[in-house]
PDB file of C-alpha atoms and ligand atoms in Angstrom:
ATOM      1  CA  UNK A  20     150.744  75.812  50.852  1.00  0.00           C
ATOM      2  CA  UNK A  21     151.718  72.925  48.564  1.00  0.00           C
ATOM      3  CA  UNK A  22     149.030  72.490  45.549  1.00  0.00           C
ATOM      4  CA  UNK A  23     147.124  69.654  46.923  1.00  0.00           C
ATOM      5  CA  UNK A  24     147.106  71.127  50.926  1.00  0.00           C
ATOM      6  CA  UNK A  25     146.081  74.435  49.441  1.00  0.00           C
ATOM      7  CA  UNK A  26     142.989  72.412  47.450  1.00  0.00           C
ATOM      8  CA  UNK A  27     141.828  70.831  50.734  1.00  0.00           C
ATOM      9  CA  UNK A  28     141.786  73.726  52.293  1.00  0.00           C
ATOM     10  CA  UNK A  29     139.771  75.244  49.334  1.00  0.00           C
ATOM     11  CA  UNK A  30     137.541  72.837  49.067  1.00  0.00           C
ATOM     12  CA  UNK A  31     136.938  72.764  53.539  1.00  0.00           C
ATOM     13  CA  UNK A  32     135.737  76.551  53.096  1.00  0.00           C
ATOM     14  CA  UNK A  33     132.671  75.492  50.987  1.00  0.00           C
ATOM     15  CA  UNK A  34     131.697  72.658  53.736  1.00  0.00           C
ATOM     16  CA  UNK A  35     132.545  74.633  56.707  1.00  0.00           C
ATOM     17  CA  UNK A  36     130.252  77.675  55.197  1.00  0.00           C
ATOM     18  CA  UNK A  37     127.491  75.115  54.563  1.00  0.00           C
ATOM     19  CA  UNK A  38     127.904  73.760  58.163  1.00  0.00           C
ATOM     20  CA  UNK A  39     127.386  77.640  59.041  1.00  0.00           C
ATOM     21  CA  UNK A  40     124.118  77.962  57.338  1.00  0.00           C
ATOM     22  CA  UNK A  41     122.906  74.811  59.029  1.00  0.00           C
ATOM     23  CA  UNK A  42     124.471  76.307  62.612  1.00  0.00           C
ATOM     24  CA  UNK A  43     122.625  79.510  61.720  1.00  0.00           C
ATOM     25  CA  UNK A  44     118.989  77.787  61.256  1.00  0.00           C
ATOM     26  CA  UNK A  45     120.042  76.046  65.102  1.00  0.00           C
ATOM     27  CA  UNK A  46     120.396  79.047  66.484  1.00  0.00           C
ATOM     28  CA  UNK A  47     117.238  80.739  64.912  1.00  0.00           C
ATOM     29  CA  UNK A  48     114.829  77.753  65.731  1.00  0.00           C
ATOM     30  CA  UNK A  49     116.156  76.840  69.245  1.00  0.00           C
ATOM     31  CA  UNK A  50     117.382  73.763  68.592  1.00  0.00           C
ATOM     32  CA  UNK A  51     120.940  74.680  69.841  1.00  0.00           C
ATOM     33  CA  UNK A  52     119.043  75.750  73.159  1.00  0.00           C
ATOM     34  CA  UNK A  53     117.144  72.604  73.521  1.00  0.00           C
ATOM     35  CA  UNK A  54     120.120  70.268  72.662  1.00  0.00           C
ATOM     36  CA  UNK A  55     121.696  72.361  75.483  1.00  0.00           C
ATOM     37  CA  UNK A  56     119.623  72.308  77.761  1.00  0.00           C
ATOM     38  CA  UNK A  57     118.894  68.651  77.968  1.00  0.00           C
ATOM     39  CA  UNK A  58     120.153  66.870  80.449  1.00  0.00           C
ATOM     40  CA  UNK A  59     120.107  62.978  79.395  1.00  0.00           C
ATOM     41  CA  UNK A  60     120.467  61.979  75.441  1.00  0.00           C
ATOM     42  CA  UNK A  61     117.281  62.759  73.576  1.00  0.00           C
ATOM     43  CA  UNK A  62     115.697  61.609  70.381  1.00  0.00           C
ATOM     44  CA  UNK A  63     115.258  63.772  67.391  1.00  0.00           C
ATOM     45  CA  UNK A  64     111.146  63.237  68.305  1.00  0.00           C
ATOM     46  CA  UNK A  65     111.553  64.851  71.726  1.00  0.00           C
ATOM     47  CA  UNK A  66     113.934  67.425  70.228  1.00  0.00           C
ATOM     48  CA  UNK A  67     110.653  68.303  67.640  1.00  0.00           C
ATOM     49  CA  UNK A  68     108.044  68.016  69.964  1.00  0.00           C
ATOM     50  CA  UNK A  69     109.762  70.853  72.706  1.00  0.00           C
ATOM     51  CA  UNK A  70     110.294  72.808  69.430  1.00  0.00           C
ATOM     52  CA  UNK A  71     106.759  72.105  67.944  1.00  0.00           C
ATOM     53  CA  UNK A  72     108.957  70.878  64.867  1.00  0.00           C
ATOM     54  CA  UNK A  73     108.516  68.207  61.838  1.00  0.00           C
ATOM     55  CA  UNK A  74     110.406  65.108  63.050  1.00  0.00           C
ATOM     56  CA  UNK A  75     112.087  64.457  59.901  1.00  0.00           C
ATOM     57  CA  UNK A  76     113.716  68.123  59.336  1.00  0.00           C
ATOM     58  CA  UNK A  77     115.016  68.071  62.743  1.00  0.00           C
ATOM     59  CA  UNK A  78     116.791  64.576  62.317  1.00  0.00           C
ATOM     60  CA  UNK A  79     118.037  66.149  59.348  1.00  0.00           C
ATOM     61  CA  UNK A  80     119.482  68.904  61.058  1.00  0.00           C
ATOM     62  CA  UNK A  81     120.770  66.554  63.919  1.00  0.00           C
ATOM     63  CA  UNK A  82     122.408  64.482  61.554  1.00  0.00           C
ATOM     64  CA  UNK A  83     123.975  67.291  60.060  1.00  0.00           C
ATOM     65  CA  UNK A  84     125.591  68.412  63.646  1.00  0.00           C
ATOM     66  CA  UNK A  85     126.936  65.052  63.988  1.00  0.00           C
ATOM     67  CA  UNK A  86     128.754  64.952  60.619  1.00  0.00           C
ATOM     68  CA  UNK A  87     130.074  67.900  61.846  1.00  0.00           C
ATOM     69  CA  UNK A  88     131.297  66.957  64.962  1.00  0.00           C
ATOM     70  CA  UNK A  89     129.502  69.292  66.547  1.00  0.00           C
ATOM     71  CA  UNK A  90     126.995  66.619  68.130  1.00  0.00           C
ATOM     72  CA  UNK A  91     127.174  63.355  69.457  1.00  0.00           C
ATOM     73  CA  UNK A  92     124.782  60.333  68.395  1.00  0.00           C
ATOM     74  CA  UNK A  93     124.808  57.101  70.196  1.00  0.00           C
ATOM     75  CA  UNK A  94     124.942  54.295  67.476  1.00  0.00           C
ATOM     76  CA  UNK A  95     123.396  51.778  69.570  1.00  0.00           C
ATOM     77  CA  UNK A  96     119.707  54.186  71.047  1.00  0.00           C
ATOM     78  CA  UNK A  97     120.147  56.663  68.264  1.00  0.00           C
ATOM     79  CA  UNK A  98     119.778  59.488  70.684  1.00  0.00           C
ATOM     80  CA  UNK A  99     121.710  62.623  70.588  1.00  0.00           C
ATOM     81  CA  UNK A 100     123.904  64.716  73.174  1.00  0.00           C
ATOM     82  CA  UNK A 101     126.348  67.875  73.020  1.00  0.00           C
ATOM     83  CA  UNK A 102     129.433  67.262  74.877  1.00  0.00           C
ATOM     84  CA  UNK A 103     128.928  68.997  78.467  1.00  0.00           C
ATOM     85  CA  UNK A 104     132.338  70.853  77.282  1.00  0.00           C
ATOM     86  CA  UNK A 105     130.895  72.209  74.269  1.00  0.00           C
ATOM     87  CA  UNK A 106     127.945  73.506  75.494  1.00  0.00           C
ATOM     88  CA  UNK A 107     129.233  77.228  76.366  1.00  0.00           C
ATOM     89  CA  UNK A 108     131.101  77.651  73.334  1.00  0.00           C
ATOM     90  CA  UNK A 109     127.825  76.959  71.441  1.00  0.00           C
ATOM     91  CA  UNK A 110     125.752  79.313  73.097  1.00  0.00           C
ATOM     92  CA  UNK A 111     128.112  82.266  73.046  1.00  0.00           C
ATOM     93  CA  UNK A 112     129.329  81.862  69.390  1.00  0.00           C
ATOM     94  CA  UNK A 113     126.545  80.807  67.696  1.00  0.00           C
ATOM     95  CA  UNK A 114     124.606  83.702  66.980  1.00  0.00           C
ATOM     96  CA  UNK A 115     127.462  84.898  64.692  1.00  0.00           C
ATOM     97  CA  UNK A 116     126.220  81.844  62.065  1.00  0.00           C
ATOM     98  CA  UNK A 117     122.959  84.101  60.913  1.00  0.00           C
ATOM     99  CA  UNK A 118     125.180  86.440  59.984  1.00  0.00           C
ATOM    100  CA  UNK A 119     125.265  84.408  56.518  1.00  0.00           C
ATOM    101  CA  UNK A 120     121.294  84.647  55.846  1.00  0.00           C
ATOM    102  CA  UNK A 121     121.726  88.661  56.414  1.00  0.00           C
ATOM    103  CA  UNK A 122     124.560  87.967  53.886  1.00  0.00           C
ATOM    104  CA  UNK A 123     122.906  86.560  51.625  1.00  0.00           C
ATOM    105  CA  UNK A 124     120.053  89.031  51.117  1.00  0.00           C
ATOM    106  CA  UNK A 125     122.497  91.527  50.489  1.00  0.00           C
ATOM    107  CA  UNK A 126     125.074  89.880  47.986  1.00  0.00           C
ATOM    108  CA  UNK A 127     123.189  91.481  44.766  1.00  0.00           C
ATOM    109  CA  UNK A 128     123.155  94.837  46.599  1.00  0.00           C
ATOM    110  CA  UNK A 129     126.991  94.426  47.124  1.00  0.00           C
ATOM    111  CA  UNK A 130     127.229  93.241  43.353  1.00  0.00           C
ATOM    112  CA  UNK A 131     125.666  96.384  42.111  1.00  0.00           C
ATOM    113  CA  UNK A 132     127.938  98.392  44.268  1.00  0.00           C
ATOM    114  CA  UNK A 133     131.027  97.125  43.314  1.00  0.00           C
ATOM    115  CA  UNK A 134     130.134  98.056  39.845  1.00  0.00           C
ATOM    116  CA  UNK A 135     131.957 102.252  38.618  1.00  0.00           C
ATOM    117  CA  UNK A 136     128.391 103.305  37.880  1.00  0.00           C
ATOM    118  CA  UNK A 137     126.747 101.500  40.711  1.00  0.00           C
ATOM    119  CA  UNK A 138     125.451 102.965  43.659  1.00  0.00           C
ATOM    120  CA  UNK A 139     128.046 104.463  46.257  1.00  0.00           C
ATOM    121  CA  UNK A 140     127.561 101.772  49.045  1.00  0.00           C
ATOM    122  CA  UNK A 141     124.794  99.743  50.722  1.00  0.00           C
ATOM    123  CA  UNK A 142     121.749 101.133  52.735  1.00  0.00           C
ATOM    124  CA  UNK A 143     121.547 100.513  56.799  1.00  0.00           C
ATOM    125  CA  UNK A 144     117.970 101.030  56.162  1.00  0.00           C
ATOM    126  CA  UNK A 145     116.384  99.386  52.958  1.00  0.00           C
ATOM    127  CA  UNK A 146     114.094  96.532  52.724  1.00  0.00           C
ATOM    128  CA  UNK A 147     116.664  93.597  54.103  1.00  0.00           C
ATOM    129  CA  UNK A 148     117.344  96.248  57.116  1.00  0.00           C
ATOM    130  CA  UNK A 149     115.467  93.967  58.896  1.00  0.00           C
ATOM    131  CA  UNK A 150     117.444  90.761  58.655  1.00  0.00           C
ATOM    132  CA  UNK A 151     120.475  92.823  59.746  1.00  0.00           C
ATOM    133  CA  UNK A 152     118.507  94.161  62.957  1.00  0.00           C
ATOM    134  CA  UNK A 153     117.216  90.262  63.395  1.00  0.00           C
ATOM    135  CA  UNK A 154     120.760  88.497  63.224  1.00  0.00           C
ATOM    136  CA  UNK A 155     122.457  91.478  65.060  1.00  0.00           C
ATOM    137  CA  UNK A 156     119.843  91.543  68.113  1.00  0.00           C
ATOM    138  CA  UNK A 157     120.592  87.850  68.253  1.00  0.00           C
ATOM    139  CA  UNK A 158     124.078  87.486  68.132  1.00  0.00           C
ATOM    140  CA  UNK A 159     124.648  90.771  70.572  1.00  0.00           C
ATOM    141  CA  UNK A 160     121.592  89.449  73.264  1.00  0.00           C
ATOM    142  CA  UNK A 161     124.061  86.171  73.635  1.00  0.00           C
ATOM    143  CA  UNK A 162     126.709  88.228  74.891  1.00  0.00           C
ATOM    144  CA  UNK A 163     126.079  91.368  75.858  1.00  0.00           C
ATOM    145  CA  UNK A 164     126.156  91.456  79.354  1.00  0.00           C
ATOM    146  CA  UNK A 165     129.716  90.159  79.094  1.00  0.00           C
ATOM    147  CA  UNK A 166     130.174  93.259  76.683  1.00  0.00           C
ATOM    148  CA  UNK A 167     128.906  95.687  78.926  1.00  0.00           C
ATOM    149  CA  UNK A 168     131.118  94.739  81.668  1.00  0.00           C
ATOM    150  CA  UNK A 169     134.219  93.749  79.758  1.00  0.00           C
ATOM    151  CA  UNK A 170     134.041  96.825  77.603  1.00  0.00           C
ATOM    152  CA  UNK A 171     132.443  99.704  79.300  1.00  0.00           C
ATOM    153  CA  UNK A 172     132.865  99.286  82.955  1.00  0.00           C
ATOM    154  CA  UNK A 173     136.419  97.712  83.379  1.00  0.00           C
ATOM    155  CA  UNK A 174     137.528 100.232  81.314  1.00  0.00           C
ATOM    156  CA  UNK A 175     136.110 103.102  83.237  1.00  0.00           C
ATOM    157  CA  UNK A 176     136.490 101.497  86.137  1.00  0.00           C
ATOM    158  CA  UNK A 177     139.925 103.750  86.676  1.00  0.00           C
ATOM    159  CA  UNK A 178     138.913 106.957  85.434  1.00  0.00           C
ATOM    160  CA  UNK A 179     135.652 107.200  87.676  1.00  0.00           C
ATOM    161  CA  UNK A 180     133.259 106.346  84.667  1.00  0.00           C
ATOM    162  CA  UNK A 181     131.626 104.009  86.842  1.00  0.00           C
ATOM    163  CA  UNK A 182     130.488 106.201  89.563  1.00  0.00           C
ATOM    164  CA  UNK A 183     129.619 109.081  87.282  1.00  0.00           C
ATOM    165  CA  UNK A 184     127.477 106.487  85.420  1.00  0.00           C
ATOM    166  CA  UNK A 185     126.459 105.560  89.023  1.00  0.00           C
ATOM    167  CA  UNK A 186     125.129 108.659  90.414  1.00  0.00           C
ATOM    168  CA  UNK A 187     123.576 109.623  86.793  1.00  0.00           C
ATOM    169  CA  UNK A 188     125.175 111.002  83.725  1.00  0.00           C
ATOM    170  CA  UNK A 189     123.641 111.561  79.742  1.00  0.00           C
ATOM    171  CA  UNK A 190     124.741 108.792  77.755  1.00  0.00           C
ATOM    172  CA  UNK A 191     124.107 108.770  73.819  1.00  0.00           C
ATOM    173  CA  UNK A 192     124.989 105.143  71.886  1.00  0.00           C
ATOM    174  CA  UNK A 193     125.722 106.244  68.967  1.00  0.00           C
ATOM    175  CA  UNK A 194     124.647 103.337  65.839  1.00  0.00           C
ATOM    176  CA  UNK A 195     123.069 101.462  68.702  1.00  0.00           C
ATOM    177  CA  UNK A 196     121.391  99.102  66.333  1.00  0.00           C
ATOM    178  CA  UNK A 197     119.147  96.886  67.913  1.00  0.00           C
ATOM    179  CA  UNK A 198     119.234  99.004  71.489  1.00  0.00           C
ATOM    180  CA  UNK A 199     121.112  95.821  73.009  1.00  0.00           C
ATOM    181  CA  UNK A 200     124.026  97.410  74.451  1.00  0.00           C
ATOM    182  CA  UNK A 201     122.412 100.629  75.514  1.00  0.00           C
ATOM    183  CA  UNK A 202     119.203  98.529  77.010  1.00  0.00           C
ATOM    184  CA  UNK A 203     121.765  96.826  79.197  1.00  0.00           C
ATOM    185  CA  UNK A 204     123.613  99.818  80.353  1.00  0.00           C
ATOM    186  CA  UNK A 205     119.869 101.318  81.268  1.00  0.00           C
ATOM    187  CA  UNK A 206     118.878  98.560  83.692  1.00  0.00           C
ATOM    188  CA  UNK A 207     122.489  98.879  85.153  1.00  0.00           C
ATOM    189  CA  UNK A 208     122.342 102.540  85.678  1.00  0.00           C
ATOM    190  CA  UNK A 209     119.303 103.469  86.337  1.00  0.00           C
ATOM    191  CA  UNK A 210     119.944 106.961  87.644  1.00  0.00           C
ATOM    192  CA  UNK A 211     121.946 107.892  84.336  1.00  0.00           C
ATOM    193  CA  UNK A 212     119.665 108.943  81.221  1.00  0.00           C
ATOM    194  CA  UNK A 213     120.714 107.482  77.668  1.00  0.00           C
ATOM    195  CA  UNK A 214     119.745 107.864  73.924  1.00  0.00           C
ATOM    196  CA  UNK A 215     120.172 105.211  71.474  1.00  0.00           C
ATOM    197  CA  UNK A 216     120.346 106.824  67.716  1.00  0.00           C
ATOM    198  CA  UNK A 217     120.668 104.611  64.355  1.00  0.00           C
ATOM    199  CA  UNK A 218     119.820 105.106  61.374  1.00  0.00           C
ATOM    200  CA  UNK A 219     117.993 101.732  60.554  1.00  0.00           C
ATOM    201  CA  UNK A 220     113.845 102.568  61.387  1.00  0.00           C
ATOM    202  CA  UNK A 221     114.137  98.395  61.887  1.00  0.00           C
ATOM    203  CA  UNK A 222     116.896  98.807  64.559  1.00  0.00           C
ATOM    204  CA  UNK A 223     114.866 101.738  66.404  1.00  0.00           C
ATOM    205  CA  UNK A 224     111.925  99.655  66.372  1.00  0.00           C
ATOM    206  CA  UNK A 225     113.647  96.722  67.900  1.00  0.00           C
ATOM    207  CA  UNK A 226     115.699  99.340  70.716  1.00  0.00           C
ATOM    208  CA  UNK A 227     111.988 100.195  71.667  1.00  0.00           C
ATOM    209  CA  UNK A 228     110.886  96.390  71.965  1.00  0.00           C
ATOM    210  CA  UNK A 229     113.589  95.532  74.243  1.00  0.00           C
ATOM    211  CA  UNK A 230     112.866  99.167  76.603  1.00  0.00           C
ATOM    212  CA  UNK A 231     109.674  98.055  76.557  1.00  0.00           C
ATOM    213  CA  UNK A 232     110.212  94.445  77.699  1.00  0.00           C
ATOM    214  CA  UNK A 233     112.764  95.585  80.093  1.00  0.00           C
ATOM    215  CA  UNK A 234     110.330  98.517  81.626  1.00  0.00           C
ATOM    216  CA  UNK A 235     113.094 100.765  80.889  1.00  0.00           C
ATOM    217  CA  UNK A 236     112.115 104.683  81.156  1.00  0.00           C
ATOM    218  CA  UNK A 237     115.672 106.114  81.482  1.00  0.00           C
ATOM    219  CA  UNK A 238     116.265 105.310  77.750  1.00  0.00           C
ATOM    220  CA  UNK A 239     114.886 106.946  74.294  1.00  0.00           C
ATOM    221  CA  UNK A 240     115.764 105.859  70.612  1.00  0.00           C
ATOM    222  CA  UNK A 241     115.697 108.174  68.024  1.00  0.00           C
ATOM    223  CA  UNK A 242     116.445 107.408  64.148  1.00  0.00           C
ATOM    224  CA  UNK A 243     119.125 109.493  62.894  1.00  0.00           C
ATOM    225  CA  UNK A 244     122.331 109.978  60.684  1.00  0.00           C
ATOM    226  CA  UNK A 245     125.522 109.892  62.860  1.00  0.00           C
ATOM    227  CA  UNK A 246     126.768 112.388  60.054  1.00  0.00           C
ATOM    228  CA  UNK A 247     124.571 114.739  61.428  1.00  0.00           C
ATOM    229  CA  UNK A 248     123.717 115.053  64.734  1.00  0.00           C
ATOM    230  CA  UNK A 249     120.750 117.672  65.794  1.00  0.00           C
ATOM    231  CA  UNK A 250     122.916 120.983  66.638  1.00  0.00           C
ATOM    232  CA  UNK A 251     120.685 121.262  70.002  1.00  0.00           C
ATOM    233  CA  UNK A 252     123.054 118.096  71.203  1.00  0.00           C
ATOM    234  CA  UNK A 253     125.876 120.336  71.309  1.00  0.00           C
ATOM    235  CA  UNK A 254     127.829 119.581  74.950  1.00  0.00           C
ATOM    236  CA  UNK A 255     124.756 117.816  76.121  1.00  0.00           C
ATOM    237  CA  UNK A 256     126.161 114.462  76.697  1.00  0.00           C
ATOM    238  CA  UNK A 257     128.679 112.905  79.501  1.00  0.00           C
ATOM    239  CA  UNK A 258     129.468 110.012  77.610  1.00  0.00           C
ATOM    240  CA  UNK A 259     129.178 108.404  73.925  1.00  0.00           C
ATOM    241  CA  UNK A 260     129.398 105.160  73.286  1.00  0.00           C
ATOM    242  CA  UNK A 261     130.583 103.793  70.022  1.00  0.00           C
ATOM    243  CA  UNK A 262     130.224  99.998  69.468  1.00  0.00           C
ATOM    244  CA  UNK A 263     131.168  98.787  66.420  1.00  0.00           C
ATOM    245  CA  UNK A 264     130.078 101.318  63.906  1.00  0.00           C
ATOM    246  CA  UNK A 265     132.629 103.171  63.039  1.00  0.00           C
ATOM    247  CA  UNK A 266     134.314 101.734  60.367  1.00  0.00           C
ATOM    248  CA  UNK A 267     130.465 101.592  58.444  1.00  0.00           C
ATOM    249  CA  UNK A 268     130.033 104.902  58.110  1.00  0.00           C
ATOM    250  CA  UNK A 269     131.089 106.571  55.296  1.00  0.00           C
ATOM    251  CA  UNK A 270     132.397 109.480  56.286  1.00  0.00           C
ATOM    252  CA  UNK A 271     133.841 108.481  59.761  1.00  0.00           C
ATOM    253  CA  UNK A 272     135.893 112.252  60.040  1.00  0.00           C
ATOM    254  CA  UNK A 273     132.569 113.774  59.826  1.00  0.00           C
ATOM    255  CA  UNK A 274     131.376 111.477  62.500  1.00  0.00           C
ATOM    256  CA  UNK A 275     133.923 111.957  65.166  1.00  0.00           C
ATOM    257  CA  UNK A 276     133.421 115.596  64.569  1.00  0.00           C
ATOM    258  CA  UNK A 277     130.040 114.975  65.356  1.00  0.00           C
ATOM    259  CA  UNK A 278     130.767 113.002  68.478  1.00  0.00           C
ATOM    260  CA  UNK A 279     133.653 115.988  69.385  1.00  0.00           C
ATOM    261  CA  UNK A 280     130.041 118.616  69.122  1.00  0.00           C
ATOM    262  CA  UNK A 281     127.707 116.258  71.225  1.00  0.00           C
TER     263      UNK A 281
HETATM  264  C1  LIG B  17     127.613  96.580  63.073  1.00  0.00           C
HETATM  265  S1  LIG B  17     126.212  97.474  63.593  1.00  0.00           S
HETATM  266  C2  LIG B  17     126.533  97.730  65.322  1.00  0.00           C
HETATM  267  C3  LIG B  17     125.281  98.049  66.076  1.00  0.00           C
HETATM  268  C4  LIG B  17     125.442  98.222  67.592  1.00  0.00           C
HETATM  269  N1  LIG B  17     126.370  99.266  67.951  1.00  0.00           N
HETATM  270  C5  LIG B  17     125.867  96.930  68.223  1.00  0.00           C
HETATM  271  O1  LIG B  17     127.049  96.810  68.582  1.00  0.00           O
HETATM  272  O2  LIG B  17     125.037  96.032  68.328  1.00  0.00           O
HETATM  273  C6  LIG B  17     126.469  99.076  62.905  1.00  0.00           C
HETATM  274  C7  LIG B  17     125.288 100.006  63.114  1.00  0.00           C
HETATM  275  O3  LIG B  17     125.620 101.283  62.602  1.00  0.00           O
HETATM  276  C8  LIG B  17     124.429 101.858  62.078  1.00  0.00           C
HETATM  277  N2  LIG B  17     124.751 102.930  61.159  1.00  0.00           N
HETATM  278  C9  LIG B  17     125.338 102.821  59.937  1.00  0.00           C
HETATM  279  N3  LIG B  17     125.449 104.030  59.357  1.00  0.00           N
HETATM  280  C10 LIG B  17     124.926 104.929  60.228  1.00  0.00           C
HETATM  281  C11 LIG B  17     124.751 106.340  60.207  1.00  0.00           C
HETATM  282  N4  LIG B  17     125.141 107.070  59.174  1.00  0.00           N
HETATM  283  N5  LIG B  17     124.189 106.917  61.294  1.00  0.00           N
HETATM  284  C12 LIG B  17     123.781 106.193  62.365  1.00  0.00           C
HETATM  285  N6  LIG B  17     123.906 104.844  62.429  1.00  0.00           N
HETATM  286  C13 LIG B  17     124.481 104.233  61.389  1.00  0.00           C
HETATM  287  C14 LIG B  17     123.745 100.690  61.409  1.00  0.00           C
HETATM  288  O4  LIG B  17     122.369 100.912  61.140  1.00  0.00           O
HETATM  289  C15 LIG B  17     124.020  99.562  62.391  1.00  0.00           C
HETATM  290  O5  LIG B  17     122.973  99.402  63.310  1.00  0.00           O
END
């Protein structure tokens, strides 16, 4: 890139992450969901009022997704729409955005660890655990249906996976975080028992919220280090299910050792 290309592009990254932080507090509040739900063009008042909202911080916000091109505004009635072509991409991408508040929490933590006598890396489970389990449980519930059958059952589609999950297996999900995944493989196997084990207490908790909301009973979540796995597990499960996890750990030998026992 020539000098001056390379300091547009610079300078883009700092508005495009501020655009994020702004698509992040959409997603958390619902206004995404309202904006895409509506029907006809709506004012930033009705937008508030659905959302039990102040008026003026939700104009804001509004006026913030149309400098980003991200919503529409009619110049004439002032009311707001999302392009009827936009509105899926919205919904399944933007629960990455909070990503940035869990982020954020962290960035001392990952200060202090980048440091030679700092601490080795950064906790699962410490005090911002929670805004991890929050962002993760809402990015994941956008898509994880889509997950489940893109990733689990097309692939074992061919080597029988499916009807052994079918007529009822032991599953464990190992690092299931927030229990999204494994909840959703629960309700669509009923006959098959599973275990969901993390090590964040906040994740466990939230894996129980959604069993209990789902009226699950063929799933359990237990806290727990995938570094060491309870030596009773040995050859007691059918099936483990990794998602995303691996390259956290810090000792991922150990842990597919552990998965090899199980
Ligand atoms: C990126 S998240 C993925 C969570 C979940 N599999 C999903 O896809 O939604 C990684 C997960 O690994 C968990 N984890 C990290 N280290 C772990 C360990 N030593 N033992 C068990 N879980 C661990 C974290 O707490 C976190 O929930």
């Amino acid at each position: 890139m020539e000098k001056a290309e390379f300091g547009k592009y610079f300078t883009n990254i700092f508005q495009d992450g501020f655009i994020m932080l702004s698509i992040g507090i959409g997603h958390d509040l619902g206004l995404f969901k309202v904006m895409c739900e509506a029907k006809e063009p709506i004012s930033s008042e009705e937008v508030a009022k659905k959302l039990d909202l102040k008026e003026r911080y939700t104009r804001e916000w509004l006026s913030t997704m149309v400098a980003a091109s991200i919503i529409k505004q009619d110049r004439d009635s002032n009311l707001y729409t999302v392009p009827e072509q936009y509105k899926d991409i919205i919904m399944t991408n933007m629960g990455f955005a909070p990503a940035l508040f869990a982020m954020g929490m962290r960035s001392k933590a990952v200060k202090e660890a980048f440091k030679k006598d700092g601490p080795y890396g950064i906790s699962y489970h410490d005090e911002h655990a929670i805004e991890f389990i929050h962002w993760i449980n809402g990015y994941r519930a956008l898509m994880c249906d889509e997950t489940v059958d893109k990733k689990i059952i097309i692939p074992l589609l061919d080597q029988q996976g499916v009807s052994r999950l079918k007529s009822g297996i032991k599953v464990l999900d190992l690092g299931c975080g927030a229990g999204n995944h494994v909840t959703a493989m629960a309700q669509k196997f009923p006959k098959s028992t599973f275990i969901g084990l993390d090590y964040s207490e906040a994740g466990i908790k939230q894996g129980n919220k959604h069993k209990q909301e789902k009226g699950l009973t063929n799933v359990t979540f237990t806290q727990g280090d995938a570094h060491k796995l309870p030596d009773e597990w040995a050859e007691s499960f059918d099936y483990v299910f990794v998602y995303d996890v691996l390259h956290d750990l810090p000792n991922t030998h150990k842990a597919l050792g552990q998965i090899y026992k199980v």
